[in-house]
Short mmCIF file of C-alpha atoms and ligand atoms in Angstrom, two decimals:
data_model
loop_
_atom_site.label_atom_id
_atom_site.label_comp_id
_atom_site.label_asym_id
_atom_site.label_seq_id
_atom_site.Cartn_x
_atom_site.Cartn_y
_atom_site.Cartn_z
CA MET A 256 7.00 74.13 -11.04
CA ARG A 257 10.17 75.16 -11.87
CA LYS A 258 12.08 77.14 -14.23
CA GLY A 259 14.36 76.26 -17.22
CA ILE A 260 17.29 77.28 -15.85
CA LEU A 261 18.99 76.02 -19.87
CA THR A 262 18.66 79.93 -22.09
CA ILE A 263 19.44 78.10 -25.49
CA ALA A 264 20.58 81.75 -27.09
CA ALA A 265 23.99 81.72 -24.12
CA VAL A 266 25.91 82.82 -26.27
CA GLY A 267 28.89 80.38 -27.78
CA LEU A 268 27.86 77.14 -25.63
CA LEU A 269 30.97 76.20 -25.51
CA ALA A 270 33.47 78.64 -24.45
CA THR A 271 37.23 78.17 -24.38
CA GLY A 272 38.49 76.16 -21.47
CA GLY A 273 34.88 73.56 -21.25
CA LEU A 274 32.92 76.94 -19.80
CA THR A 275 29.50 76.64 -20.47
CA ALA A 276 27.36 79.48 -20.24
CA CYS A 277 23.99 80.32 -18.59
CA GLY A 278 21.53 83.34 -17.75
CA ASP A 279 21.06 82.78 -14.84
CA ASP A 280 18.39 86.11 -13.46
CA ASP A 281 16.67 85.35 -9.96
CA SER A 282 12.90 86.66 -11.15
CA GLY A 283 12.32 83.22 -9.50
CA GLY A 284 11.93 84.66 -6.23
CA GLN A 285 15.02 81.42 -5.42
CA ALA A 286 17.11 82.11 -2.11
CA SER A 287 19.05 85.31 -2.78
CA SER A 288 22.36 84.20 -1.96
CA ALA A 289 21.89 81.78 -4.48
CA LYS A 290 25.80 81.92 -6.33
CA THR A 291 25.22 81.20 -10.04
CA PRO A 292 27.20 77.24 -9.95
CA LYS A 293 30.50 77.13 -11.57
CA ILE A 294 31.37 73.55 -10.75
CA GLY A 295 35.54 72.32 -10.55
CA VAL A 296 36.60 68.77 -10.20
CA ILE A 297 40.04 66.90 -9.83
CA LEU A 298 40.88 63.62 -10.91
CA PRO A 299 43.28 61.76 -9.56
CA ASP A 300 45.25 60.95 -12.39
CA SER A 301 45.10 58.97 -15.79
CA LYS A 302 47.13 55.53 -15.33
CA SER A 303 45.99 54.02 -12.06
CA SER A 304 42.36 53.44 -14.75
CA VAL A 305 41.32 54.99 -17.98
CA ARG A 306 38.43 55.76 -16.57
CA TRP A 307 39.22 58.47 -14.94
CA GLU A 308 39.33 60.01 -18.61
CA THR A 309 37.52 58.34 -20.41
CA ALA A 310 34.48 57.67 -18.36
CA ASP A 311 34.41 60.37 -15.77
CA ARG A 312 35.12 63.31 -17.90
CA LYS A 313 33.06 62.32 -19.83
CA PHE A 314 30.09 61.70 -17.94
CA LEU A 315 30.61 64.53 -16.01
CA LYS A 316 31.23 67.07 -18.84
CA GLU A 317 28.01 65.27 -19.63
CA ALA A 318 26.15 66.50 -16.84
CA PHE A 319 26.79 69.49 -16.25
CA GLU A 320 26.43 71.13 -19.92
CA ALA A 321 22.58 69.31 -19.51
CA ALA A 322 22.38 71.73 -16.38
CA GLY A 323 24.09 74.48 -17.97
CA VAL A 324 26.55 75.89 -15.59
CA GLN A 325 29.93 76.13 -15.71
CA TYR A 326 32.18 73.59 -14.78
CA ASP A 327 36.27 72.92 -14.56
CA ILE A 328 37.90 69.32 -14.58
CA GLN A 329 41.31 69.20 -14.42
CA ASN A 330 43.93 66.13 -13.48
CA ALA A 331 45.58 66.35 -10.72
CA GLN A 332 48.27 63.10 -12.99
CA ASN A 333 49.33 61.51 -9.51
CA ASP A 334 50.67 64.51 -8.23
CA LYS A 335 49.90 65.75 -5.17
CA THR A 336 51.54 69.31 -5.02
CA ALA A 337 49.54 69.81 -8.70
CA PHE A 338 46.51 68.40 -7.54
CA GLN A 339 46.84 71.38 -4.11
CA THR A 340 47.88 73.55 -7.25
CA ILE A 341 45.25 72.42 -9.08
CA ALA A 342 42.79 73.42 -6.15
CA ASP A 343 43.80 76.86 -5.11
CA GLN A 344 43.33 78.00 -8.40
CA MET A 345 40.34 76.86 -8.66
CA ILE A 346 39.38 78.57 -5.41
CA THR A 347 40.63 81.93 -6.84
CA GLY A 348 38.97 80.80 -10.18
CA GLY A 349 35.62 81.06 -8.36
CA VAL A 350 34.35 77.85 -8.52
CA THR A 351 31.37 77.23 -5.55
CA VAL A 352 31.95 74.06 -5.61
CA LEU A 353 34.98 71.69 -4.85
CA MET A 354 34.57 68.04 -5.90
CA ILE A 355 38.27 65.42 -5.69
CA VAL A 356 38.73 62.43 -6.03
CA ASN A 357 42.12 62.14 -3.40
CA LEU A 358 45.30 60.78 -4.12
CA ASP A 359 45.14 60.39 -0.36
CA SER A 360 42.99 61.73 2.56
CA GLY A 361 46.05 64.22 4.50
CA THR A 362 46.37 65.85 0.87
CA GLY A 363 42.56 65.31 0.01
CA LYS A 364 42.10 66.75 3.16
CA ALA A 365 43.52 70.32 3.29
CA VAL A 366 42.48 71.02 0.01
CA LEU A 367 38.97 70.16 1.30
CA ASP A 368 39.74 72.37 4.55
CA LYS A 369 40.45 75.45 2.44
CA ALA A 370 37.71 74.75 0.41
CA LYS A 371 35.35 75.19 3.47
CA SER A 372 37.09 78.11 4.64
CA GLN A 373 37.17 80.26 1.48
CA GLY A 374 33.47 79.15 2.03
CA VAL A 375 33.70 76.92 -1.14
CA ALA A 376 31.64 73.46 -0.44
CA THR A 377 32.84 70.60 -1.45
CA ILE A 378 32.16 66.79 -2.38
CA ASP A 379 34.45 63.51 -1.78
CA TYR A 380 34.06 61.62 -5.37
CA ASP A 381 34.45 58.21 -5.84
CA ARG A 382 36.98 57.75 -2.89
CA LEU A 383 35.99 59.34 0.52
CA THR A 384 39.10 61.65 2.30
CA LEU A 385 39.25 60.12 5.76
CA GLY A 386 38.98 62.32 8.83
CA GLY A 387 38.17 65.55 5.37
CA SER A 388 34.93 68.14 5.97
CA ALA A 389 32.82 67.50 2.85
CA GLN A 390 29.44 68.27 2.84
CA TYR A 391 28.69 64.55 0.28
CA TYR A 392 30.64 61.66 -1.00
CA VAL A 393 29.42 59.96 -3.75
CA SER A 394 30.57 56.58 -5.15
CA PHE A 395 29.42 52.69 -5.42
CA ASP A 396 28.70 50.36 -2.36
CA ASN A 397 32.56 49.49 -2.10
CA GLU A 398 32.61 46.78 -0.64
CA THR A 399 29.38 45.43 -2.46
CA VAL A 400 32.85 45.58 -5.23
CA GLY A 401 35.21 43.59 -3.14
CA LYS A 402 32.25 40.16 -2.34
CA LEU A 403 31.79 40.54 -5.79
CA GLN A 404 35.60 39.97 -6.64
CA GLY A 405 35.94 37.72 -3.77
CA GLU A 406 32.49 35.71 -6.02
CA GLY A 407 33.71 35.72 -9.26
CA LEU A 408 37.53 34.23 -8.62
CA ALA A 409 35.59 31.60 -6.63
CA LYS A 410 33.05 30.70 -9.46
CA CYS A 411 36.09 30.82 -11.56
CA LEU A 412 38.55 28.75 -9.51
CA THR A 413 35.55 26.23 -8.91
CA ALA A 414 34.83 26.34 -13.02
CA GLN A 415 38.57 25.55 -13.87
CA GLY A 416 37.68 22.59 -10.93
CA ALA A 417 41.06 23.95 -8.31
CA LYS A 418 41.97 21.59 -5.67
CA ASN A 419 42.67 23.72 -3.06
CA PRO A 420 44.14 27.15 -5.49
CA VAL A 421 46.83 28.81 -4.17
CA VAL A 422 45.25 32.05 -4.43
CA SER A 423 47.31 35.87 -4.54
CA TYR A 424 46.25 39.46 -4.00
CA LEU A 425 47.58 42.18 -5.50
CA ASN A 426 46.08 44.89 -3.57
CA GLY A 427 44.60 48.59 -4.74
CA SER A 428 46.97 51.71 -3.62
CA PRO A 429 47.52 51.70 -0.45
CA THR A 430 47.33 55.20 0.66
CA ASP A 431 43.09 55.13 -1.31
CA ASN A 432 40.83 54.01 1.45
CA ASN A 433 38.10 52.49 -1.75
CA ALA A 434 41.46 50.04 -1.86
CA THR A 435 40.67 49.15 1.61
CA LEU A 436 37.37 49.15 1.22
CA PHE A 437 37.54 46.26 -1.53
CA LYS A 438 39.81 44.48 0.44
CA ASN A 439 37.57 43.81 2.78
CA GLY A 440 34.66 43.36 0.81
CA TYR A 441 37.18 39.66 -0.82
CA ASP A 442 38.25 38.99 2.21
CA SER A 443 34.54 38.34 3.10
CA VAL A 444 34.43 36.17 0.64
CA LEU A 445 37.72 34.51 0.46
CA LYS A 446 38.76 34.11 3.85
CA PRO A 447 36.68 31.55 5.49
CA LYS A 448 37.63 30.03 2.75
CA PHE A 449 41.44 29.62 3.87
CA ASP A 450 40.66 29.86 7.42
CA ALA A 451 38.86 26.52 6.34
CA LYS A 452 41.45 25.27 4.53
CA GLU A 453 39.21 24.49 1.21
CA TYR A 454 41.43 27.52 -0.47
CA VAL A 455 45.03 28.08 0.06
CA LYS A 456 47.26 32.16 1.34
CA GLY A 457 48.86 33.03 -1.69
CA PRO A 458 51.56 35.89 -1.58
CA GLU A 459 49.93 39.30 -0.60
CA ASP A 460 50.57 43.40 -2.03
CA ALA A 461 49.30 46.40 -2.29
CA VAL A 462 50.31 47.98 -5.67
CA PRO A 463 51.29 51.36 -5.04
CA ALA A 464 48.80 54.57 -6.51
CA TRP A 465 48.20 51.30 -8.54
CA ASP A 466 50.49 51.92 -9.94
CA ASN A 467 50.11 49.04 -13.12
CA ALA A 468 53.46 48.65 -13.63
CA GLN A 469 54.69 48.44 -10.48
CA ALA A 470 51.47 45.60 -10.24
CA THR A 471 53.43 43.75 -13.44
CA THR A 472 56.82 43.53 -10.92
CA ILE A 473 55.07 42.53 -8.18
CA PHE A 474 52.97 39.59 -9.71
CA GLU A 475 56.58 38.40 -11.23
CA GLN A 476 58.47 38.65 -8.05
CA GLN A 477 55.27 37.11 -6.48
CA LEU A 478 54.40 34.02 -8.73
CA THR A 479 58.37 33.31 -7.80
CA LYS A 480 58.00 33.42 -4.79
CA ALA A 481 55.02 31.40 -5.20
CA ASN A 482 57.26 28.17 -6.71
CA GLY A 483 54.86 28.73 -9.57
CA LYS A 484 52.39 27.99 -7.79
CA ILE A 485 49.92 30.48 -7.78
CA ASP A 486 45.72 29.47 -9.48
CA GLY A 487 43.73 32.66 -9.21
CA VAL A 488 43.58 36.25 -8.69
CA LEU A 489 42.37 38.54 -6.92
CA ALA A 490 43.63 42.10 -8.77
CA ALA A 491 42.00 44.50 -7.15
CA ASN A 492 41.32 46.53 -10.98
CA ASP A 493 41.67 46.17 -14.60
CA GLY A 494 44.64 47.80 -14.86
CA LEU A 495 46.28 45.51 -11.83
CA GLY A 496 44.43 42.55 -13.61
CA ASN A 497 45.57 43.58 -16.68
CA ALA A 498 49.52 43.21 -15.42
CA ALA A 499 49.44 39.97 -13.92
CA ILE A 500 47.88 38.49 -17.36
CA SER A 501 50.64 39.79 -19.42
CA VAL A 502 52.83 37.74 -16.45
CA LEU A 503 50.84 34.20 -16.54
CA LYS A 504 51.19 35.30 -21.01
CA LYS A 505 54.77 35.30 -20.66
CA ASN A 506 54.49 32.08 -18.07
CA LYS A 507 52.20 29.81 -20.35
CA LEU A 508 49.61 30.41 -18.02
CA ASN A 509 46.97 33.14 -19.36
CA GLY A 510 43.73 31.64 -19.28
CA LYS A 511 44.50 28.44 -17.12
CA VAL A 512 44.78 31.15 -13.96
CA PRO A 513 41.46 32.87 -13.10
CA VAL A 514 42.00 37.01 -12.40
CA THR A 515 39.38 39.68 -11.65
CA GLY A 516 38.82 42.94 -11.81
CA GLN A 517 37.28 46.09 -11.50
CA ASP A 518 35.62 49.03 -14.16
CA ALA A 519 34.68 47.48 -17.06
CA SER A 520 37.62 48.65 -19.17
CA THR A 521 37.91 47.91 -23.55
CA GLU A 522 40.99 45.26 -21.98
CA GLY A 523 39.18 43.94 -19.28
CA LEU A 524 36.69 43.16 -21.08
CA GLN A 525 38.58 42.03 -23.79
CA ASN A 526 40.87 40.51 -21.72
CA ILE A 527 37.62 38.35 -20.21
CA LEU A 528 36.71 37.86 -24.26
CA ALA A 529 39.89 36.27 -24.34
CA GLY A 530 39.51 33.79 -21.68
CA ASP A 531 42.24 35.74 -19.87
CA GLN A 532 40.02 37.58 -16.81
CA CYS A 533 37.38 36.14 -14.85
CA MET A 534 35.32 38.75 -14.34
CA THR A 535 35.24 42.38 -13.95
CA VAL A 536 32.79 44.77 -11.80
CA TYR A 537 30.89 47.52 -13.98
CA LYS A 538 29.95 50.58 -12.01
CA ALA A 539 28.15 52.83 -13.98
CA VAL A 540 29.83 55.81 -14.00
CA ARG A 541 27.21 58.00 -15.76
CA GLU A 542 24.97 57.68 -13.00
CA GLU A 543 28.01 58.55 -10.29
CA ALA A 544 28.59 61.36 -12.49
CA ASN A 545 24.90 62.55 -12.11
CA ALA A 546 24.37 61.81 -8.20
CA ALA A 547 27.23 63.85 -7.94
CA SER A 548 26.70 66.41 -10.24
CA ASP A 549 23.15 66.39 -9.11
CA LEU A 550 24.51 67.28 -5.65
CA ALA A 551 26.83 69.76 -6.36
CA ILE A 552 24.22 72.15 -7.60
CA ALA A 553 22.31 72.28 -5.52
CA LEU A 554 25.11 72.82 -2.88
CA ALA A 555 25.79 75.96 -5.41
CA LYS A 556 22.72 77.33 -5.30
CA GLY A 557 22.42 76.45 -1.07
CA GLU A 558 19.94 74.24 -1.30
CA LYS A 559 20.79 71.03 1.29
CA LYS A 560 19.89 67.68 -1.10
CA ASP A 561 18.76 64.47 1.41
CA THR A 562 20.81 61.66 0.57
CA GLY A 563 19.33 58.62 2.68
CA GLN A 564 22.01 57.06 3.53
CA THR A 565 24.96 58.42 5.60
CA VAL A 566 28.33 56.56 4.88
CA LYS A 567 30.87 57.07 8.86
CA ASP A 568 34.66 58.49 8.35
CA PRO A 569 36.98 56.51 10.59
CA GLU A 570 38.67 58.89 10.99
CA GLY A 571 37.26 62.21 11.60
CA GLY A 572 33.91 59.89 13.26
CA ARG A 573 31.72 61.91 11.25
CA ASP A 574 28.32 60.31 9.29
CA VAL A 575 29.38 61.33 5.29
CA PRO A 576 25.47 61.79 4.01
CA SER A 577 26.20 59.64 0.59
CA VAL A 578 25.07 58.10 -2.46
CA LEU A 579 25.94 54.69 -3.30
CA LEU A 580 26.05 53.33 -6.64
CA THR A 581 25.40 49.10 -7.63
CA PRO A 582 28.46 48.20 -8.61
CA LYS A 583 26.96 45.05 -11.33
CA ALA A 584 29.86 41.39 -11.47
CA ILE A 585 31.24 40.82 -15.85
CA TYR A 586 31.25 37.02 -17.15
CA LYS A 587 32.16 36.68 -21.05
CA GLU A 588 28.03 36.29 -21.22
CA ASN A 589 26.58 39.75 -20.06
CA VAL A 590 29.91 41.53 -21.41
CA LYS A 591 27.25 42.85 -24.05
CA ASP A 592 25.82 44.13 -21.18
CA VAL A 593 28.35 46.85 -20.74
CA ILE A 594 28.02 48.38 -23.46
CA ALA A 595 24.49 47.90 -24.21
CA ASP A 596 24.87 50.70 -21.69
CA GLY A 597 26.18 52.38 -23.64
CA TYR A 598 29.71 52.34 -21.09
CA VAL A 599 32.08 51.29 -24.14
CA THR A 600 31.49 50.87 -27.44
CA LYS A 601 31.07 47.39 -29.86
CA GLU A 602 33.54 49.62 -32.38
CA GLU A 603 36.67 49.26 -29.60
CA VAL A 604 35.59 46.03 -27.36
CA CYS A 605 35.17 43.57 -30.71
CA ALA A 606 38.28 45.57 -32.64
CA GLY A 607 39.78 43.38 -35.36
CA THR A 608 40.79 39.68 -33.03
CA TYR A 609 38.76 40.60 -31.31
CA ALA A 610 35.22 40.65 -33.78
CA LYS A 611 34.74 36.67 -33.44
CA LEU A 612 35.12 36.30 -29.68
CA CYS A 613 32.69 39.17 -29.29
CA ALA A 614 30.13 36.77 -31.11
CA ASP A 615 30.19 34.23 -29.93
CA ALA A 616 29.64 36.00 -26.19
CA GLY A 617 26.82 37.62 -28.93
CA ILE A 618 27.30 40.71 -29.23
CA SER A 619 26.51 41.38 -32.49
C1 BGC B 103 38.36 53.70 -8.03
C2 BGC B 103 38.27 52.41 -8.87
C3 BGC B 103 39.95 52.44 -9.74
C4 BGC B 103 41.21 52.62 -8.69
C5 BGC B 103 42.34 53.16 -9.57
C6 BGC B 103 39.84 53.47 -6.90
O1 BGC B 103 39.35 53.98 -6.06
O2 BGC B 103 36.81 53.62 -7.03
O3 BGC B 103 37.50 52.30 -9.82
O4 BGC B 103 39.87 51.47 -10.55
O5 BGC B 103 40.83 54.04 -7.53
O6 BGC B 103 41.89 54.71 -9.88
#
C-alpha cells in the first residue's frame, strides 16, 4: 500500500507562478535517490492550434495538482530561441523532469541533450523529437489520426455524390514529425483512390509552422491553380481547415466542398455543425496529459515504468518507450461526445447562432 502523497496542510496551495507545494518526507523508506518532483513543460505556441493553451495547459495543470507535484508550464510562442532559453531557465531552476513539444527536431534535440547532461529526465510530449534522447514519448496513434481524416473525407465525398473529385492537401508543418505521420495515414486511404483514378490529386502544400494565416493564402493559390475546381480538402487540423473554409466562403463554395480537420476545437466543431466542415479528429488530451504526468512523476522518483510499447525513431534508430492513445473521428452526429467528455463546453460550442444547430444535432 502506498502512502498518500497529498498533504492537504501544505501551506499556500497555489503559490505564485502556479507552483503547488507538497510535503514529502522519506519515512516510507522509498529509494533514497528520490528527488522532490518538479516538472517543467514547454508548449510550442498558441496559434497553430488552440489546444495547447485551452486543453494541454489545463489538463496538465490538473494532473500535476492532483498528484501534488511542483510544476512550471511555459509556452515558447513559436520562437525557437525562446524555447531554448525557457529550457535553460527550467534546468537552472531545478526541474527534475522536462517535458517538451518541440518546434522542430533540431532544437528539440539540443534541449533534450542538454537536460540529459544535467541529469534531468525528459519526455517528448505529443511530438517525437527525431534523433532525440527523451526517455518516453506520449502521444496519440498519429497514423490513425491521418487514416481517420482520409476515411472521413472519402465518406463526405460519397455523401455528396462526388464523381472523380479533385482533392487538395493542406499538410501540417514540414518540421513536425506528426505531420509526416498524419500524411502517411491519409495517403494510405487516398493514394489508392488516386491510383485507381477514382479521385484526382489536386494541389498539395505543407503549411510552415501550421500557420493558419499562411494557410489561407496557400489555399487561395491552390484554388486559383485548380481553376476553382477543388472538390475536397484534406486539411491536417482544424485551424488549417478553417483557413480553407474561409476561402471557400468567399467563393460561395462552403458546404459544397468537404474539408477535414483535427483537434475538436470549438471553431472546428462549429464548422461541422454549420455543414462547412466534414469532420474533425478528437484526441482526448486529458488522457494524454494524465499519461505524461504519471510518467514524469515516476521519472522524478527514479522509477522505471513499462509502457508496454515502443516507437522507432527513424532518425536515431532508438526504440522509444511510448504511450500512444486512440483518436476518434467526429462528425455532426457525435459532436455531442466531445462535449460529454468535458473537452469543450456546450456554452462555447452552442453560443449564439449555433444554439439551433446544436439542438438539431441532438446536443441538449
Ligand atoms: C498536434 C496537433 C496540432 C498541431 C498544430 C501537432 O503536432 O498533434 O494536435 O493541431 O501539432 O499545433
